[in-house]
Amino acid sequence: DGGITQSPKYLFRKEGQNVTLSCEQNLNHDAMYWYRQDPGQGLRLIYYSQIVNDFQKGDIAEGYSVSREKKESFPLTVTSAQKNPTAFYLCATDGAGANVLTFGAGSRLTVL
Amino acid sequence: QKEVEQNSGPLSVPEGAIASLNCTYSDRVSQSFFWYRQYSGKSPELIMSIYSNGDKEDGRFTAQLNKASQYVSLLIRDSQPSDSATYLCAVSGMDSNYQLIWGAGTKLIIKP
């Protein structure tokens, strides 16, 4: 059953902690994306990767880091440098390079 | 700063009527236009894509693009309660390095 798996679905973090959000896909798609969604705002691009071992910053990369060691996996680390990390985080893939995105179910991060 | 603007709503439409959702964009050279539907607490899913001026129909959905006026719209015929969701408009083009720029979404409520 093809798809994108994001975990955890809900995550609570204390201030000063780093957390890593997992994104795994079995769609064999080359391009993977991380977006952040805040209430009343459009999706904002954090990082994207179009090929293994390569990734680019999006519009709001500060305080975040990623890796792309395998085609299937694109984990996102929210570091303590991210001052307002409470948000809904969405991982997506694009199989055709045409911005036709498939999204995972999302991870909701709350800072306590 | 490239922008995509949508009326946040909520837009309330009686069941069976036509729902009309609008989106304007600032980048005149945008090339690809997308409508995604997002149910509350869920991730977005693609409904329609449109690339050239005119109408594109898919079942009860019609996307309309007018590049001269820089707007794209989505019509939903025979609206159903299950159409109640937030509809996100996304646009891409050369000036955004072909990455999607997202509107904040319009919340649609279909009244039975």
Short mmCIF file of C-alpha atoms in Angstrom, two decimals, chain A residues 29-66:
data_model
loop_
_atom_site.label_atom_id
_atom_site.label_comp_id
_atom_site.label_asym_id
_atom_site.label_seq_id
_atom_site.Cartn_x
_atom_site.Cartn_y
_atom_site.Cartn_z
CA HIS A 29 9.16 9.66 -5.64
CA ASP A 30 12.35 11.70 -6.05
CA ALA A 31 11.20 15.02 -4.61
CA MET A 32 10.27 15.45 -0.96
CA TYR A 33 9.14 18.55 0.92
CA TRP A 34 8.58 19.82 4.43
CA TYR A 35 5.94 22.46 5.03
CA ARG A 36 4.75 24.24 8.12
CA GLN A 37 1.11 25.28 8.55
CA ASP A 38 -0.07 27.80 11.13
CA PRO A 39 -3.72 28.73 11.72
CA GLY A 40 -5.00 31.24 9.16
CA GLN A 41 -1.84 31.03 7.06
CA GLY A 42 -0.84 29.29 3.89
CA LEU A 43 1.67 26.47 3.85
CA ARG A 44 5.24 27.68 4.14
CA LEU A 45 8.14 25.72 2.70
CA ILE A 46 10.88 24.75 5.15
CA TYR A 47 13.17 22.47 3.12
CA TYR A 48 12.95 20.37 -0.01
CA SER A 49 15.01 17.68 -1.63
CA GLN A 50 14.94 16.57 -5.25
CA ILE A 51 17.58 13.86 -5.02
CA VAL A 52 19.36 11.78 -2.40
CA ASN A 53 22.13 13.58 -0.52
CA ASP A 54 20.95 16.98 -1.71
CA PHE A 55 18.44 19.46 -0.25
CA GLN A 56 17.62 23.15 -0.46
CA LYS A 57 16.33 25.71 2.00
CA GLY A 58 12.82 26.95 1.62
CA ASP A 59 11.38 30.24 2.81
CA ILE A 60 11.59 29.53 6.56
CA ALA A 61 14.57 27.18 7.04
CA GLU A 62 16.04 28.95 10.08
CA GLY A 63 15.89 26.74 13.16
CA TYR A 64 15.33 23.56 11.16
CA SER A 65 17.61 20.91 9.67
CA VAL A 66 17.07 17.94 7.35
#
